[in-house]
Each structure stands twice: as C-alpha cells, then as structure tokens.
Short mmCIF file of C-alpha atoms in Angstrom, two decimals:
data_model
loop_
_atom_site.label_atom_id
_atom_site.label_comp_id
_atom_site.label_asym_id
_atom_site.label_seq_id
_atom_site.Cartn_x
_atom_site.Cartn_y
_atom_site.Cartn_z
CA MET A 9 25.26 -14.00 15.40
CA SER A 10 25.18 -14.25 11.65
CA ALA A 11 22.33 -11.73 11.60
CA LEU A 12 24.45 -9.38 13.64
CA ARG A 13 27.39 -9.89 11.31
CA THR A 14 25.11 -9.19 8.36
CA ALA A 15 23.81 -6.05 10.00
CA LEU A 16 27.32 -4.83 10.75
CA THR A 17 28.66 -5.55 7.30
CA PRO A 18 28.89 -2.25 5.43
CA VAL A 19 26.58 -2.17 2.44
CA PRO A 20 28.60 -1.34 -0.67
CA ALA A 21 27.62 1.93 -2.26
CA ALA A 22 25.30 1.44 -5.22
CA PRO A 23 26.60 2.51 -8.67
CA PRO A 24 25.30 5.96 -9.57
CA ASP A 25 23.07 4.66 -12.37
CA SER A 26 21.67 1.69 -10.42
CA ASP A 27 18.00 1.51 -9.52
CA ASP A 28 18.88 1.85 -5.86
CA ALA A 29 20.89 5.03 -6.38
CA LEU A 30 18.13 6.49 -8.55
CA LEU A 31 15.53 5.58 -5.93
CA ALA A 32 17.58 7.27 -3.22
CA ALA A 33 17.87 10.39 -5.39
CA PHE A 34 14.16 10.27 -6.17
CA VAL A 35 13.27 10.01 -2.45
CA ALA A 36 15.49 13.05 -1.89
CA GLY A 37 13.39 14.92 -4.46
CA ASN A 38 15.49 14.61 -7.61
CA ASN A 39 13.13 14.86 -10.60
CA ARG A 40 15.78 13.71 -13.05
CA ALA A 41 16.19 10.45 -11.14
CA PHE A 42 12.42 10.02 -11.21
CA ASP A 43 12.29 10.50 -14.98
CA GLU A 44 15.21 8.14 -15.50
CA LEU A 45 13.54 5.39 -13.47
CA VAL A 46 10.35 5.71 -15.51
CA ARG A 47 12.22 5.90 -18.81
CA ARG A 48 14.26 2.83 -17.96
CA TYR A 49 11.25 0.59 -17.46
CA GLN A 50 8.46 2.20 -19.45
CA ALA A 51 8.79 -0.14 -22.45
CA PRO A 52 8.49 -3.48 -20.57
CA VAL A 53 5.85 -2.11 -18.19
CA TYR A 54 3.80 -0.77 -21.09
CA ALA A 55 4.19 -4.08 -22.92
CA LEU A 56 2.96 -5.98 -19.87
CA CYS A 57 -0.03 -3.66 -19.55
CA ARG A 58 -0.97 -3.93 -23.23
CA ARG A 59 -1.83 -7.58 -22.66
CA TYR A 60 -4.79 -6.56 -20.51
CA ALA A 61 -5.86 -3.27 -22.07
CA ARG A 62 -8.43 -2.56 -24.73
CA ARG A 63 -6.87 0.58 -26.13
CA PRO A 64 -3.40 2.12 -26.05
CA ASP A 65 -4.74 4.80 -23.72
CA ASP A 66 -5.82 2.15 -21.24
CA ALA A 67 -2.40 0.53 -21.40
CA ARG A 68 -0.68 3.86 -20.81
CA ASP A 69 -2.98 4.59 -17.89
CA LEU A 70 -2.22 1.19 -16.38
CA ALA A 71 1.52 1.75 -16.84
CA GLN A 72 1.29 5.13 -15.16
CA ARG A 73 -0.59 3.65 -12.20
CA ALA A 74 1.95 0.86 -11.94
CA PHE A 75 4.79 3.38 -11.73
CA LEU A 76 2.99 5.49 -9.16
CA ARG A 77 2.24 2.50 -6.97
CA ALA A 78 5.70 1.02 -7.26
CA LEU A 79 7.39 4.34 -6.48
CA ALA A 80 5.14 4.95 -3.47
CA ALA A 81 5.73 1.41 -2.23
CA ALA A 82 9.48 1.74 -2.78
CA ARG A 83 9.62 4.99 -0.85
CA ARG A 84 7.82 3.38 2.09
CA ALA A 85 9.73 0.11 1.95
CA ARG A 86 13.18 1.67 1.60
CA LEU A 87 12.81 3.18 5.06
CA THR A 88 12.75 -0.29 6.60
CA TRP A 89 14.91 -2.09 4.05
CA HIS A 90 17.90 -3.43 5.98
CA LYS A 91 18.96 -6.33 3.78
CA SER A 92 22.40 -6.34 2.24
CA GLU A 93 21.06 -6.63 -1.31
CA PRO A 94 19.58 -3.57 -3.04
CA PHE A 95 15.87 -2.93 -3.00
CA PRO A 96 14.20 -5.00 -5.80
CA PHE A 97 12.40 -2.11 -7.46
CA ARG A 98 12.17 -3.70 -10.90
CA ALA A 99 10.62 -6.91 -9.57
CA TRP A 100 8.06 -4.91 -7.60
CA LEU A 101 7.25 -2.75 -10.58
CA PHE A 102 6.69 -5.67 -12.96
CA ARG A 103 4.56 -7.58 -10.52
CA ILE A 104 2.47 -4.50 -9.75
CA ALA A 105 1.97 -3.95 -13.48
CA ILE A 106 0.85 -7.56 -13.99
CA ASN A 107 -1.53 -7.42 -11.03
CA LEU A 108 -3.01 -4.11 -12.10
CA GLY A 109 -3.48 -5.45 -15.60
CA LYS A 110 -5.16 -8.58 -14.36
CA ASN A 111 -7.51 -6.57 -12.14
CA HIS A 112 -8.30 -4.28 -15.07
CA ALA A 113 -9.15 -7.26 -17.29
CA ARG A 114 -11.20 -8.89 -14.55
CA ASP A 115 -13.20 -5.71 -13.95
CA GLY A 116 -14.26 -5.25 -17.53
CA ALA A 117 -13.16 -8.25 -19.56
CA ARG A 118 -11.89 -5.64 -22.00
CA TRP A 119 -9.08 -7.68 -23.44
CA GLN A 120 -11.41 -9.58 -25.76
CA LEU A 121 -12.08 -6.48 -27.80
CA ALA A 122 -8.50 -5.26 -27.48
CA VAL A 123 -7.17 -8.30 -29.23
CA LEU A 124 -9.41 -7.87 -32.24
CA ASP A 125 -9.02 -4.10 -32.45
CA GLU A 126 -5.25 -4.09 -32.34
CA ARG A 127 -4.66 -7.07 -34.50
CA THR A 128 -6.50 -6.00 -37.61
CA GLY A 129 -3.71 -3.79 -38.88
CA GLY A 130 -0.94 -6.33 -38.36
CA VAL A 131 -2.28 -9.21 -40.42
CA ASP A 132 -0.57 -10.09 -43.71
CA PRO A 133 -2.79 -8.55 -46.41
CA GLY A 134 -1.96 -11.43 -48.75
CA HIS A 135 -4.10 -13.85 -46.79
CA ALA A 136 -7.52 -14.66 -48.02
CA ALA A 137 -10.34 -13.16 -45.99
CA HIS A 138 -11.48 -16.45 -44.45
CA GLN A 139 -7.93 -17.43 -43.54
CA ARG A 140 -7.43 -14.07 -41.91
CA LEU A 141 -10.66 -14.47 -40.02
CA GLU A 142 -9.68 -17.91 -38.81
CA ARG A 143 -6.32 -16.68 -37.70
CA GLU A 144 -7.87 -13.73 -35.87
CA GLU A 145 -10.22 -16.07 -34.08
CA ALA A 146 -7.36 -18.34 -33.10
CA GLN A 147 -5.34 -15.38 -31.85
CA ALA A 148 -8.31 -14.12 -29.86
CA ARG A 149 -8.73 -17.53 -28.25
CA VAL A 150 -5.06 -17.90 -27.35
CA ARG A 151 -4.75 -14.36 -26.03
CA ALA A 152 -7.87 -14.79 -23.95
CA ALA A 153 -6.43 -18.04 -22.64
CA VAL A 154 -3.20 -16.27 -21.66
CA VAL A 155 -5.14 -13.91 -19.40
CA GLY A 156 -6.92 -16.89 -17.88
CA LEU A 157 -3.76 -18.86 -17.07
CA PRO A 158 -2.86 -19.66 -13.46
CA ARG A 159 -1.05 -16.73 -11.87
CA ARG A 160 2.52 -18.02 -11.88
CA GLU A 161 2.27 -19.38 -15.43
CA ARG A 162 0.78 -16.11 -16.62
CA GLU A 163 3.50 -14.10 -14.91
CA VAL A 164 6.28 -16.18 -16.45
CA LEU A 165 4.71 -16.18 -19.90
CA THR A 166 3.97 -12.45 -20.05
CA LEU A 167 7.34 -11.47 -18.62
CA ARG A 168 9.06 -13.59 -21.25
CA VAL A 169 6.79 -12.90 -24.25
CA ASP A 170 5.47 -9.38 -23.63
CA ALA A 171 8.24 -7.75 -21.59
CA ASP A 172 10.85 -9.75 -23.53
CA LEU A 173 12.88 -10.52 -20.42
CA PRO A 174 15.36 -13.39 -20.62
CA PHE A 175 14.52 -16.34 -18.37
CA ALA A 176 17.25 -15.35 -15.90
CA GLU A 177 15.52 -11.97 -15.42
CA VAL A 178 12.09 -13.56 -15.24
CA ALA A 179 13.40 -15.83 -12.49
CA ARG A 180 14.92 -12.92 -10.57
CA THR A 181 11.73 -10.92 -10.85
CA LEU A 182 9.59 -13.73 -9.50
CA GLY A 183 12.10 -15.03 -6.97
CA ILE A 184 12.39 -18.49 -8.53
CA THR A 185 15.17 -20.41 -10.23
CA GLU A 186 15.83 -20.03 -13.94
CA ASN A 187 15.10 -23.69 -14.51
CA ASN A 188 11.82 -23.35 -12.64
CA ALA A 189 10.91 -20.39 -14.83
CA LYS A 190 11.56 -22.41 -17.98
CA VAL A 191 9.57 -25.39 -16.76
CA THR A 192 6.68 -23.11 -15.75
CA PHE A 193 6.81 -21.48 -19.17
CA HIS A 194 6.67 -24.90 -20.79
CA HIS A 195 3.61 -25.82 -18.68
CA ALA A 196 1.93 -22.54 -19.63
CA VAL A 197 2.41 -23.18 -23.34
CA LYS A 198 1.16 -26.75 -23.02
CA ARG A 199 -1.90 -25.48 -21.19
CA LEU A 200 -2.57 -22.96 -23.95
CA GLN A 201 -2.22 -25.71 -26.56
CA SER A 202 -4.70 -27.94 -24.77
CA LEU A 203 -7.19 -25.08 -24.26
CA VAL A 204 -7.02 -24.07 -27.89
CA GLY A 205 -7.27 -27.69 -28.98
CA ALA A 206 -10.37 -28.24 -26.86
CA GLN A 207 -12.01 -25.09 -28.20
CA GLU A 208 -11.25 -26.06 -31.77
CA ALA A 209 -12.72 -29.49 -31.16
CA GLN A 210 -15.88 -27.91 -29.77
CA SER A 211 -16.28 -25.52 -32.70
CA MET B 7 4.48 -35.67 -24.59
CA SER B 8 7.43 -37.99 -24.84
CA THR B 9 9.81 -38.54 -21.97
CA CYS B 10 12.55 -36.99 -24.03
CA SER B 11 10.73 -33.66 -24.46
CA GLU B 12 9.77 -33.68 -20.78
CA ALA B 13 13.38 -34.07 -19.78
CA ARG B 14 14.42 -31.31 -22.13
CA ALA B 15 11.46 -29.06 -21.39
CA PRO B 16 13.55 -26.09 -20.12
CA GLU B 17 15.74 -26.10 -23.21
CA LEU B 18 12.78 -26.52 -25.56
CA ALA B 19 10.94 -23.67 -23.84
CA ALA B 20 13.97 -21.44 -24.22
CA LEU B 21 14.33 -22.31 -27.88
CA ALA B 22 10.62 -21.94 -28.69
CA SER B 23 10.43 -18.55 -26.96
CA GLY B 24 13.39 -17.22 -28.90
CA GLU B 25 15.75 -17.02 -25.93
CA VAL B 26 19.32 -16.33 -26.92
CA LEU B 27 21.31 -19.48 -26.18
CA SER B 28 25.03 -19.87 -25.88
CA ALA B 29 26.72 -21.37 -28.95
CA ALA B 30 27.50 -24.62 -27.15
CA LYS B 31 23.93 -25.06 -25.88
CA ARG B 32 22.44 -24.23 -29.25
CA ALA B 33 24.71 -26.69 -31.04
CA ASP B 34 23.86 -29.43 -28.54
CA LEU B 35 20.12 -28.78 -28.86
CA GLU B 36 20.17 -28.61 -32.65
CA ALA B 37 22.03 -31.91 -32.77
CA HIS B 38 19.39 -33.46 -30.54
CA LEU B 39 16.47 -32.03 -32.55
CA ALA B 40 17.95 -33.39 -35.77
CA ALA B 41 17.81 -36.85 -34.27
CA CYS B 42 14.53 -36.55 -32.31
CA PRO B 43 11.35 -35.80 -34.32
CA ALA B 44 9.23 -35.72 -31.13
CA CYS B 45 11.23 -32.85 -29.66
CA GLN B 46 11.24 -31.12 -33.03
CA ASP B 47 7.43 -31.32 -33.19
CA GLU B 48 7.24 -30.09 -29.64
CA VAL B 49 9.31 -26.98 -30.39
CA GLU B 50 7.31 -26.21 -33.55
CA SER B 51 4.00 -26.66 -31.74
CA MET B 52 5.09 -24.39 -28.89
CA ALA B 53 6.38 -21.75 -31.30
CA SER B 54 3.09 -21.68 -33.23
CA VAL B 55 1.07 -21.21 -30.03
CA LEU B 56 3.42 -18.48 -28.88
CA GLU B 57 3.05 -16.76 -32.22
CA LEU B 58 -0.69 -16.67 -31.72
CA ALA B 59 -0.29 -15.48 -28.14
CA ALA B 60 2.08 -12.63 -28.98
CA LEU B 61 0.60 -9.14 -29.18
CA PRO B 62 1.00 -7.02 -32.29
CA SER B 63 4.12 -4.88 -32.27
CA THR B 64 3.89 -1.41 -30.78
CA SER B 65 2.68 1.16 -33.30
CA GLU B 66 4.42 4.45 -34.04
CA LEU B 67 1.58 6.29 -32.35
CA GLU B 68 2.02 4.25 -29.20
CA LEU B 69 5.77 4.81 -29.21
CA HIS B 70 5.23 8.54 -29.57
CA ALA B 71 2.78 8.57 -26.68
CA LEU B 72 5.16 6.47 -24.64
CA GLY B 73 7.78 9.21 -24.91
CA ALA B 74 5.55 11.49 -22.86
CA LEU B 75 5.04 8.91 -20.12
CA PRO B 76 7.81 10.13 -17.74
CA GLY B 77 6.37 13.64 -17.71
CA GLN B 78 2.85 12.35 -17.21
CA VAL B 79 3.89 10.07 -14.38
CA ARG B 80 5.82 12.91 -12.71
CA ALA B 81 2.83 15.26 -12.99
CA ALA B 82 0.55 12.59 -11.54
CA TRP B 83 3.07 11.93 -8.76
CA GLN B 84 3.28 15.61 -7.86
CA ALA B 85 -0.51 15.91 -7.81
CA GLN B 86 -0.69 12.83 -5.62
CA GLU B 87 1.95 14.29 -3.31
CA ARG B 88 0.00 17.53 -2.99
CA VAL B 89 -3.09 15.58 -2.00
CA ARG B 90 -1.08 13.49 0.45
CA ARG B 91 0.47 16.58 2.02
CA SER B 92 -2.90 18.31 2.35
CA TYR B 93 -4.32 15.18 3.98
CA SER B 94 -1.36 15.13 6.36
CA ARG B 95 -1.94 18.77 7.18
CA MET B 96 -5.64 18.10 7.71
CA ALA B 97 -4.83 15.18 9.97
CA LEU B 98 -2.35 17.31 11.92
CA GLY B 99 -4.90 20.12 12.17
CA GLY B 100 -7.49 17.65 13.37
CA LEU B 101 -5.14 16.37 16.03
CA VAL B 102 -4.31 19.90 17.20
CA GLY B 103 -8.01 20.77 17.26
CA LEU B 104 -8.77 17.64 19.22
CA ALA B 105 -6.04 18.45 21.72
CA ALA B 106 -7.29 22.03 22.07
CA THR B 107 -10.84 20.81 22.59
CA LEU B 108 -9.62 18.39 25.21
CA VAL B 109 -7.71 21.10 27.06
CA LEU B 110 -10.71 23.43 26.87
CA ALA B 111 -13.00 20.70 28.11
CA LEU B 112 -10.70 20.07 31.05
CA HIS B 113 -10.62 23.78 31.85
CA VAL B 114 -14.39 23.91 31.89
CA ALA B 115 -15.05 20.56 33.50
CA VAL B 116 -12.65 20.74 36.43
CA PRO B 117 -13.90 24.02 37.94
CA ALA B 118 -17.47 22.97 37.31
CA ARG B 119 -16.87 19.76 39.15
CA ARG B 120 -15.20 21.60 42.01
CA MET B 121 -18.13 24.01 42.19
CA ALA B 122 -20.55 21.13 42.22
CA SER B 123 -18.72 19.46 45.07
CA ASP B 124 -18.70 22.75 47.02
CA THR B 125 -22.41 23.14 46.45
CA ARG B 126 -22.95 19.64 47.71
CA ALA B 127 -20.88 20.43 50.80
CA GLU B 128 -22.92 23.56 51.47
CA ALA B 129 -26.14 21.76 50.95
CA ARG B 130 -25.15 19.01 53.37
CA PRO B 131 -26.59 20.61 56.66
CA SER B 132 -30.07 21.14 55.27
CA ALA B 133 -29.98 17.84 53.59
CA SER B 134 -28.95 16.20 56.85
CA ALA B 135 -31.68 17.77 58.90
CA THR B 136 -33.11 14.47 59.73
CA PRO B 137 -33.65 13.53 63.34
CA ARG B 138 -30.84 11.03 63.25
CA ALA B 139 -28.29 13.40 61.79
CA SER B 140 -29.25 16.36 63.97
CA ALA B 141 -28.40 14.38 67.05
CA SER B 142 -24.71 14.68 66.38
CA ARG B 143 -24.82 18.16 64.84
CA PRO B 144 -24.67 20.34 68.06
CA ALA B 145 -21.49 18.65 69.20
CA ASP B 146 -19.87 19.38 65.84
CA ASP B 147 -21.01 23.01 65.92
CA THR B 148 -19.66 23.50 69.41
CA ALA B 149 -16.30 22.14 68.43
CA ASP B 150 -16.21 24.35 65.34
CA MET B 151 -17.05 27.41 67.36
CA ALA B 152 -14.40 26.61 69.96
CA ARG B 153 -11.83 26.27 67.22
CA ALA B 154 -12.92 29.58 65.72
CA VAL B 155 -12.66 31.37 69.05
CA ASP B 156 -9.23 29.96 69.66
CA ALA B 157 -8.13 31.27 66.29
CA LEU B 158 -9.07 34.91 67.09
CA PRO B 159 -6.06 37.33 67.16
CA GLY B 160 -6.32 38.22 70.82
CA GLY B 161 -7.11 34.78 71.90
CA PRO B 162 -10.36 33.83 73.58
CA VAL B 163 -12.20 36.63 75.39
CA GLU B 164 -12.55 35.88 79.04
CA VAL B 165 -16.09 36.30 80.17
CA ALA B 166 -16.64 35.74 83.82
CA LEU B 167 -20.12 34.61 84.44
CA ASP B 168 -20.07 34.09 88.17
CA GLY B 169 -17.31 36.40 89.50
CA ASP B 170 -17.18 40.17 90.13
CA ASP B 171 -13.92 41.00 88.45
CA GLY B 172 -15.10 40.94 84.92
CA PRO B 173 -15.92 44.03 82.91
CA TYR B 174 -19.59 43.24 82.75
CA ALA B 175 -19.99 42.06 86.34
CA TYR B 176 -23.14 43.20 88.06
CA ASP B 177 -22.51 46.23 90.37
CA PRO B 178 -25.49 47.10 92.57
CA GLU B 179 -24.21 50.64 93.10
CA VAL B 180 -24.09 51.48 89.44
CA ALA B 181 -27.26 49.75 88.56
CA PRO B 182 -30.47 51.73 88.92
CA ALA B 183 -32.42 50.73 91.91
CA VAL B 184 -35.75 50.98 90.24
CA PHE B 185 -36.76 47.56 91.00
CA THR B 186 -35.29 47.36 94.46
CA ASP B 187 -37.37 45.95 97.24
CA GLU B 188 -37.08 49.23 99.18
CA GLY B 189 -38.36 51.37 96.36
CA GLU B 190 -41.36 49.22 95.94
CA GLN B 191 -42.09 49.34 99.51
#
C-alpha cells in the first residue's frame, strides 16, 4: 500500500539547474546541458583521477572515461528510475571515477612514478637536498599506501582529500551516515600512519 | 590511541582534514584539545599524514587543459553514439536478413517437401510390388475404376454382355457368314 502511495505521489519538478533537469535535457539531446554537467563536476572528478594517474594526460583520459560511463549509465538507468528522489548522478560519477582510477593503477602500477614526477616542482626550494629527498620518499610511501587502502576507506579518504567534498557530501555519495564517513576516515588515516611507521622501521 | 580520542574520532577527523566546523563545535573542540594532550597529538599526527598523502596542487597547464574537457567529452560521446547507432543498424539489418533468409528457406523447403511426398506416393505401387502387397491391390484398383466410371459426365456406359438390345450385340444377319457351318460344308 505504501509502495502504491509512493508510486502515485507526484514527483516534484526538478529545479532547472539541478543534475536531474540537466540529465533530462541531455537525454533529449541538449548539448548545452551535457557541457554544463561535465563542467560542474570536472574539477572533483579530475582530482579523483589524478590520484591514480602517472601524467596529467592520463588523469584527463580517466576523467573523460568516467564521464562517458556515468552519462551512458545514467541514460539507461533513468528509463527505469521510479523512486521519488532524483537520480544520484553525482554519486555514480564519483564512484565510477574512483573505480576506473583504481583499475588503471592496478593495471600498470603507474602511480608510483606519478607521485615522484608531479611532486618535484612543489617542494619548498629552501629545504636541503637530503631533507627534500626524505620528504619525497615519505610522500611516495603514503600516496602508495592510499591507493592500497581497503575500498571504503580509500573512497572516503580520496573523496574528502582529493575531491575536497565535505563529510556530509562524502556520506551522501557513498550512501552512509556522516558519522560513519568520519569514523572510516579516521581509520584510514590510522592505517596510513601504521603502514608508514612500519616501513620506516624496516628502512 | 586513548579512549578519549576514540570517542572523539569523528570530530578529530573533521578537524585534521580541514573540514569547516560550526563556531560552536569548533569552540567546544578547541577547549577540549587545550585540556587533552592525547587528542592534540592525535590531531597533529593525522594532519601530518594527510599532508604527505595530499597530491600537489593542480598546475596552470592542467587547469588550462581541464577547460577543454567538456568539448572533448562531448566529441567522444558523439563518436561513441555514432558507433552505437551503426551497431544498432547492423543488428537490425542482421535481424531483417535473418528473417528474409528464414522466409526464403520456408518458400523453398515447403514445396520441396510436398514434391518429395508426392514422389513417394507415386513410387508406392512399384515399391509395394511384393507378393503380400499385390494381394490386396486388384481390389483397390477395381474400386478406383468404379469410382472413376461413376464420375463420368454421362454416367456409366451400359454395356450389355448377354442381351441383344445393346449397340454391340451380335446380329447373325449383319455378321458375315464366312465361318458358318453351311459355308464350310
């Protein structure tokens, strides 16, 4: 009965600039809506992809594939989407980007070089050479450890740190509570600390 | 990790990651950190690891390239759509071809089958010319012939074999008397 009531309840029209309205326009063939959807999320998606890419070109390629997959999936899924809430395009897009990035890193283990290549220009030139080298090694270890984190911890950490989403958004994207997202983030950081500590002890 | 930092893990995580906190929450947390060195160490340790984990900021070159991303994605989407449409057309063409082949096959196969069954029916008498089968054959032929005669337009022709009123009855006066007993004598 409640399902029937839900089905009969009129879905409120989405605001014209909402993801849902843009998706509907995109499915109808509106190129401007397509561009707006990509522009809206290109920065966080690109930031998520950078974590797993060796070069900026790789990250851009990953971001492009993430958009293509998410848009194709959204077009298919919207045909059968009967829930009262709007279609969660952003959550799909971010998760697709993370999964594509992880697969990319797994296929080539390219992130190890990426970290060193990208980081060289950003280090404070005032540091002594050996201090800079030590720091670069530590960064390489931690960044490698981020890619190797358990899936949920990695998702929470990269959405918060790379995509710069607040915890409330991270929680919405992953379908968990905000408190759960914060606790998972805390576990992820503790795991990174212990991994780095163990590696330092070994070296 | 102390029990205190475990209990406050969500707040410490938010603070260490740079999450914007409400003024009330921030004031409460800062007051606690001032009185709890364990939690303070925890936040500093987390922040230092996160600093190492963070990627370098996006360069100008990357930002410039990122500006072209919508156009690139749209071009890739349109190319993908063209491929998808051509595959759909190919699939549709394949289905139509398959249906046409099926119809053609039916058109060829059905008459051929009918012809084969007719041939079998025609070949049945010679094939059944065994002693056992031939025993019943004359009766069938007789019945067929009777039915055929009955179906003639004028009905069955009356042929009198033993009377003298038929058209081909033997008339001794008309018939030549070549072989009469008198002539021979």
